Tab-separated table of C-alpha atoms and ligand atoms in Angstrom:
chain	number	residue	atom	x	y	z
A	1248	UNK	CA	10.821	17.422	-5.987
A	1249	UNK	CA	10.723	14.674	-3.261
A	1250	UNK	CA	14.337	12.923	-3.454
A	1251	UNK	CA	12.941	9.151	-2.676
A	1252	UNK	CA	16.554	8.027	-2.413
A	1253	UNK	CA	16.944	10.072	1.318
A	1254	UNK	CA	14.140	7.594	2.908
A	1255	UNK	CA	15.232	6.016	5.584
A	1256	UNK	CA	13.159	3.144	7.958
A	1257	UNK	CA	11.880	5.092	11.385
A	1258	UNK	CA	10.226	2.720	13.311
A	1259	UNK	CA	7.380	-0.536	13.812
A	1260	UNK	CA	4.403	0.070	15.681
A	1261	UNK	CA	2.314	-3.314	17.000
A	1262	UNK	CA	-0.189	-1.060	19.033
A	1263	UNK	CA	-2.371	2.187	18.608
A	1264	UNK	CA	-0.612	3.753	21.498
A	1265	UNK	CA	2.276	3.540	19.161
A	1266	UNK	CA	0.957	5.042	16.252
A	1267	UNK	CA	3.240	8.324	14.444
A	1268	UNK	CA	1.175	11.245	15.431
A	1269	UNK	CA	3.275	14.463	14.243
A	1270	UNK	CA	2.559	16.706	11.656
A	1271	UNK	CA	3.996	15.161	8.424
A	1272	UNK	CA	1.697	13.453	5.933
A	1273	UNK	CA	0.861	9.645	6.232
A	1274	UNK	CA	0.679	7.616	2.975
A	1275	UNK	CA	-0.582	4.687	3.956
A	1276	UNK	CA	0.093	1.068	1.660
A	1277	UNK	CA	-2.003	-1.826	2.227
A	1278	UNK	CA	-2.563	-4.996	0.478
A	1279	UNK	CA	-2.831	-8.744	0.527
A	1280	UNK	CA	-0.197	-10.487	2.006
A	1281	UNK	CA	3.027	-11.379	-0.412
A	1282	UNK	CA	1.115	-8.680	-3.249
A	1283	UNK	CA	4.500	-6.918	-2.605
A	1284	UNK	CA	3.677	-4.144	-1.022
A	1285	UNK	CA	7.648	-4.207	0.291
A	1286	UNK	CA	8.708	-5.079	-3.122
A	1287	UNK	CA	6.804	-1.549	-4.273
A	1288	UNK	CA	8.257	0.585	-1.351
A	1289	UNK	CA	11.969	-0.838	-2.276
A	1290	UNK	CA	11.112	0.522	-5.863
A	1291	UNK	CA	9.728	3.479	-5.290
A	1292	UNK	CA	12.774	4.588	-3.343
A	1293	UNK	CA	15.239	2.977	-5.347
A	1294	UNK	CA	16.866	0.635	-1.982
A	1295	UNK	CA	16.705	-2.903	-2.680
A	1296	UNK	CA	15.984	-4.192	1.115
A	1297	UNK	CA	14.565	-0.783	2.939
A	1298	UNK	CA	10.996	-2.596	3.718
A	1299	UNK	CA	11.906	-6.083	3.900
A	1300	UNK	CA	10.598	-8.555	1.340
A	1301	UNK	CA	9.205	-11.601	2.696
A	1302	UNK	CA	9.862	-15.049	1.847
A	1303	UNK	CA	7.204	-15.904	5.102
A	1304	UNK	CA	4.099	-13.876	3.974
A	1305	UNK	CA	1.964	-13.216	6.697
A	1306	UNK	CA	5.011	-12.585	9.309
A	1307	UNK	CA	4.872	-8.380	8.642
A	1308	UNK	CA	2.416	-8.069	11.665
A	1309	UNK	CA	3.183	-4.557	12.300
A	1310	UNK	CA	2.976	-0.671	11.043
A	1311	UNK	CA	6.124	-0.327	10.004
A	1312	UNK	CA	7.312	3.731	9.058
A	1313	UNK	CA	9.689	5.221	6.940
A	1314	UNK	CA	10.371	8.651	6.134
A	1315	UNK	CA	10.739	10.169	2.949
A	1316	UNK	CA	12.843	12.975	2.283
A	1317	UNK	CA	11.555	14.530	6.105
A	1318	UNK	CA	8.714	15.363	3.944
A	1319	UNK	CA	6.035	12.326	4.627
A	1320	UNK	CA	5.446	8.808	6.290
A	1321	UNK	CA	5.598	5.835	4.136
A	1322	UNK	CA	3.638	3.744	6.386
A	1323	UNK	CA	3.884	-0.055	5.467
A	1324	UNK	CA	0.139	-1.535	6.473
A	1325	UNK	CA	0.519	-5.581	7.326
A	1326	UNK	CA	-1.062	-7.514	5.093
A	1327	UNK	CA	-4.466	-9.418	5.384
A	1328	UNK	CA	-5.998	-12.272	3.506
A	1329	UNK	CA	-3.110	-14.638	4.491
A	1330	UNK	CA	-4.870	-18.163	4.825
A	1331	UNK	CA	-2.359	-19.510	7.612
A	1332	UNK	CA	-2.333	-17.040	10.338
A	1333	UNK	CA	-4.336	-18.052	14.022
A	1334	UNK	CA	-7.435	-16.083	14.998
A	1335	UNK	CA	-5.479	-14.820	17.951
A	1336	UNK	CA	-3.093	-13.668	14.903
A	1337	UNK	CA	-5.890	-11.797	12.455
A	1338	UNK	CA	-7.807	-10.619	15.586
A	1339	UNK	CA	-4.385	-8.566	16.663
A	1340	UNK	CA	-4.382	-7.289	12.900
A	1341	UNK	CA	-8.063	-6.176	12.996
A	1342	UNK	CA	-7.353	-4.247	16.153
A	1343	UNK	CA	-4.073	-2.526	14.595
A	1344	UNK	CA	-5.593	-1.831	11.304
A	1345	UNK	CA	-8.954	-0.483	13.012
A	1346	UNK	CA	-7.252	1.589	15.371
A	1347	UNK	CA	-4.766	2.802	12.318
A	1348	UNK	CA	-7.842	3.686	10.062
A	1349	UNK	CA	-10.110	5.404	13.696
A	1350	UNK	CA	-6.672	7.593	13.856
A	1351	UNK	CA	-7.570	10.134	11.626
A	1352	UNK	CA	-3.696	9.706	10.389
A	1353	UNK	CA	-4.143	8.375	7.427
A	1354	UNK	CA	-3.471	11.604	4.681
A	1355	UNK	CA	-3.497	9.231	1.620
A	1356	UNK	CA	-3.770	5.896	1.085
A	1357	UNK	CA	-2.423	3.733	-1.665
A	1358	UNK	CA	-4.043	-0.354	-1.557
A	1359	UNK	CA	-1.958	-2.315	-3.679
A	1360	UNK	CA	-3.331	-5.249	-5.587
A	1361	UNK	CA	-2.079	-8.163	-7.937
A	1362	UNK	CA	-2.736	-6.886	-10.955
A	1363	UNK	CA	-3.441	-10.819	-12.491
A	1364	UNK	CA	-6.601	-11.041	-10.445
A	1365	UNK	CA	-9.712	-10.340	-9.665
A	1366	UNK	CA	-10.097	-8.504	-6.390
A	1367	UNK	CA	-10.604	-10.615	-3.491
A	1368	UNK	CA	-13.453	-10.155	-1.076
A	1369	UNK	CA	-10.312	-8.959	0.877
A	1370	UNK	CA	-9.804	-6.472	-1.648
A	1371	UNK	CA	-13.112	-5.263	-1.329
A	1372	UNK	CA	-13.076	-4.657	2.206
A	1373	UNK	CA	-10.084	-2.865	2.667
A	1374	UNK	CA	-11.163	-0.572	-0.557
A	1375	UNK	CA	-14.026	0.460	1.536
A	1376	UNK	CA	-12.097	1.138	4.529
A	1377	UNK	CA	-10.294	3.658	2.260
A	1378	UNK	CA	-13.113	4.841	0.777
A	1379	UNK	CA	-14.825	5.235	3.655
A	1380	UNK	CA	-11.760	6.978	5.267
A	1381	UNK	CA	-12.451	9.625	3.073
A	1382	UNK	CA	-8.925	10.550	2.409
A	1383	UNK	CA	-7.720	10.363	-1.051
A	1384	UNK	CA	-7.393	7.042	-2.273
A	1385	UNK	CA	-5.226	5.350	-5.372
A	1386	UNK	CA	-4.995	1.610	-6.136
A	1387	UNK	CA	-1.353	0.200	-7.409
A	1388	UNK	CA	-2.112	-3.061	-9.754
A	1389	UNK	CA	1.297	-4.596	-9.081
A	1390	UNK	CA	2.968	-7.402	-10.943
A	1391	UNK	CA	2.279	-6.206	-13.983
A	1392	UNK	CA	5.419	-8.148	-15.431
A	1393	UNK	CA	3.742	-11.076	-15.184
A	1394	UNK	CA	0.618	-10.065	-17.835
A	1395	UNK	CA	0.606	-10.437	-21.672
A	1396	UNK	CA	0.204	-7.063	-23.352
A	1397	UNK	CA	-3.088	-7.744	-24.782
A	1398	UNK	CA	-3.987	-9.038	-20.956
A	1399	UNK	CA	-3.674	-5.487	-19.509
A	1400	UNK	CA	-6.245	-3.279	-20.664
A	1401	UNK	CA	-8.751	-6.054	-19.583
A	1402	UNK	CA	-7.328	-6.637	-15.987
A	1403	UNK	CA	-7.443	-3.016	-15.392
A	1404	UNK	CA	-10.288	-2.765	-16.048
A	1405	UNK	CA	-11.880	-5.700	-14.035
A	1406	UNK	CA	-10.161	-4.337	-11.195
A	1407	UNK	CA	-11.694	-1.097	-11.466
A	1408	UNK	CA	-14.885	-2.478	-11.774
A	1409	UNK	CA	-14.648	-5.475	-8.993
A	1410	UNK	CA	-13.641	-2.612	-6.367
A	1411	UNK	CA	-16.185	-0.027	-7.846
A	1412	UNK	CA	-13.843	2.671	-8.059
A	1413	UNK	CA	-14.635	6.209	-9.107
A	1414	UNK	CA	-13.718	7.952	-11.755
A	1415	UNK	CA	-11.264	10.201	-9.795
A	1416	UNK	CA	-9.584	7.135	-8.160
A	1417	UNK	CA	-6.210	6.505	-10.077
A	1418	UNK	CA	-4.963	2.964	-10.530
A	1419	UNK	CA	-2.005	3.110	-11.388
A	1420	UNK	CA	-0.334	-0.428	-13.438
A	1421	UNK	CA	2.677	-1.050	-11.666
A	1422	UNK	CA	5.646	-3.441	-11.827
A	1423	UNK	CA	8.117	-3.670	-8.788
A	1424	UNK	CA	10.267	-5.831	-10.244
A	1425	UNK	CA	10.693	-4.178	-13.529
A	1426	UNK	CA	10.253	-0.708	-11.766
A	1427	UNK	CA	6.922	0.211	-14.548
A	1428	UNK	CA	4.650	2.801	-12.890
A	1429	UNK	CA	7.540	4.451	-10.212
A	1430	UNK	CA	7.147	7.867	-11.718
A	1431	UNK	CA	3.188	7.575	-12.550
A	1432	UNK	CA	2.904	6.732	-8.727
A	1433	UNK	CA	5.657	9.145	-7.799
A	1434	UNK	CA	3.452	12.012	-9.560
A	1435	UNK	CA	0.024	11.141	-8.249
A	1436	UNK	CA	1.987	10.719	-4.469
A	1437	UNK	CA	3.249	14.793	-5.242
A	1438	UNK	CA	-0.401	15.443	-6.650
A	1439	UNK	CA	-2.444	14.166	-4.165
A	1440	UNK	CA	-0.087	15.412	-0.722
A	1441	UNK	CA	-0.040	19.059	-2.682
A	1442	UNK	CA	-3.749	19.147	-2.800
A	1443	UNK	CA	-5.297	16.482	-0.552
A	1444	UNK	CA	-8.891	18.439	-1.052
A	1445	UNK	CA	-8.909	18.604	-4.864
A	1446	UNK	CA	-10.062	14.801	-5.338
B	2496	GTP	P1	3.920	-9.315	3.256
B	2496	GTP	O1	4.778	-8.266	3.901
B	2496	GTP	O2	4.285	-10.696	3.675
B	2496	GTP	O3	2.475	-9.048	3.426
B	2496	GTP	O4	4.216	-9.296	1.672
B	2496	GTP	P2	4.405	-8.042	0.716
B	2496	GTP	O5	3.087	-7.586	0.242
B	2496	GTP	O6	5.274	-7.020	1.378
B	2496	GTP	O7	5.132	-8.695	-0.534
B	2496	GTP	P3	6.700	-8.718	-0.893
B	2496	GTP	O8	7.164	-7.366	-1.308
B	2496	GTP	O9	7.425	-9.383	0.205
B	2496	GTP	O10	6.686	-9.616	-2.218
B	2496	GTP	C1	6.154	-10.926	-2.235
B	2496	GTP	C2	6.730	-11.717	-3.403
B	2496	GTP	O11	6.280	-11.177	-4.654
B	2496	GTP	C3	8.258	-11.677	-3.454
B	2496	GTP	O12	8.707	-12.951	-3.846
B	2496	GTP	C4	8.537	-10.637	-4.531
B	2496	GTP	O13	9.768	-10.858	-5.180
B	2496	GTP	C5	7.373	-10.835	-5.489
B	2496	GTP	N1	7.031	-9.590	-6.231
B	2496	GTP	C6	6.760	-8.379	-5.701
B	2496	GTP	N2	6.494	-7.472	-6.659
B	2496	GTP	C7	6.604	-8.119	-7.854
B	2496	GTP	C8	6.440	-7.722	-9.228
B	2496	GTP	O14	6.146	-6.575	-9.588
B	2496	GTP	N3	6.610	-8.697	-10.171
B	2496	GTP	C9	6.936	-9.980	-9.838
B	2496	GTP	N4	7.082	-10.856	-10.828
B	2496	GTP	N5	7.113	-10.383	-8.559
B	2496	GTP	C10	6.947	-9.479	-7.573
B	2497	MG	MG1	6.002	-6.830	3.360
């Protein structure tokens, strides 16, 4: 069992040269900026400011790393899609997230979504750069707190289809705030690091 309380933040990296490159697993989170891909890291490990949550989306410009349990890499992607940030600014994060995916570092990778909308074209992309990755692969719908009952089912399932994932991708409903979905996301972590191959 991986104790998620022992994590503890390693270090940022702004450039490829950078870059963790030692033999523990990577699980890698990415997502649209403010989706709360902090917020999800702070519940999964049960610390309320580890990765910090920000009130200025857009500002997390770098890979930041934290190690669980000196078993694997948390590895907290910056987020894209965040309408006021310079070219200079989404050119850097291209180049970082490029060189991150090129790395071959990436063991699994978890993209985290709102779980209220559609998919952006955002979305899309950075599905594909998973997918195309060929690592294993989950999807977090996050902010699940915020949906009616009845409005889950149907979100879930737009999701799934807006992204085109298969079958053996899990997506996982999720609630940071309300902690829904920790151990669901805790078991598929465990599943998929234990047999990387299988899916
Ligand atoms: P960047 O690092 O800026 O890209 O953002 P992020 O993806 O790390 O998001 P962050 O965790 O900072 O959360 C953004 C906002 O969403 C914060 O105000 C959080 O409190 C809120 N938030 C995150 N998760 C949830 C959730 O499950 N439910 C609700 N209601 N709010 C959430
Ligand atoms: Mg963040």
């Amino acid at each position: 069992m991986i104790n998620y309380r022992k994590t503890s933040y390693l270090r940022s990296a702004g450039s490829t040269e950078s870059f963790l490159r030692d033999a523990l697993p990577q699980v890698a989170m990415a997502g649209r900026s403010n989706v709360g891909k902090s917020s999800v890291i702070n519940a999964l490990t049960s610390q309320k400011n580890l990765a910090r949550v920000g009130s200025a989306p857009g500002k997390t410009t770098q890979i930041n790393y934290f190690l669980v349990d000196e078993t694997f890499y948390l590895v907290d992607l910056p987020g894209y899609g965040y309408a006021k940030v310079s070219q200079a600014e989404k050119a850097r994060w291209a180049r970082l997230m490029e060189g991150y995916f090129a790395s071959g570092l990436i063991t699994l990778g978890v993209q985290i979504v709102d779980a209220r909308h559609k998919p952006t074209e955002n979305d899309l992309t950075m599905s594909r750069w998973f997918l195309d990755a060929a690592c294993p692969y989950l999807v977090v719908a996050n902010k699940l707190d915020k949906l009616k009952p009845s409005q889950i089912a149907p979100s879930l399932e737009l999701i799934r289809q807006t992204l085109s994932l298969p079958e053996s991708v899990p997506l996982i409903p999720f609630s940071a705030e309300k902690g829904t979905g920790c151990e669901e996301l805790r078991a598929a972590i465990a599943r998929l690091l234990a047999a990387p191959e299988a899916e």
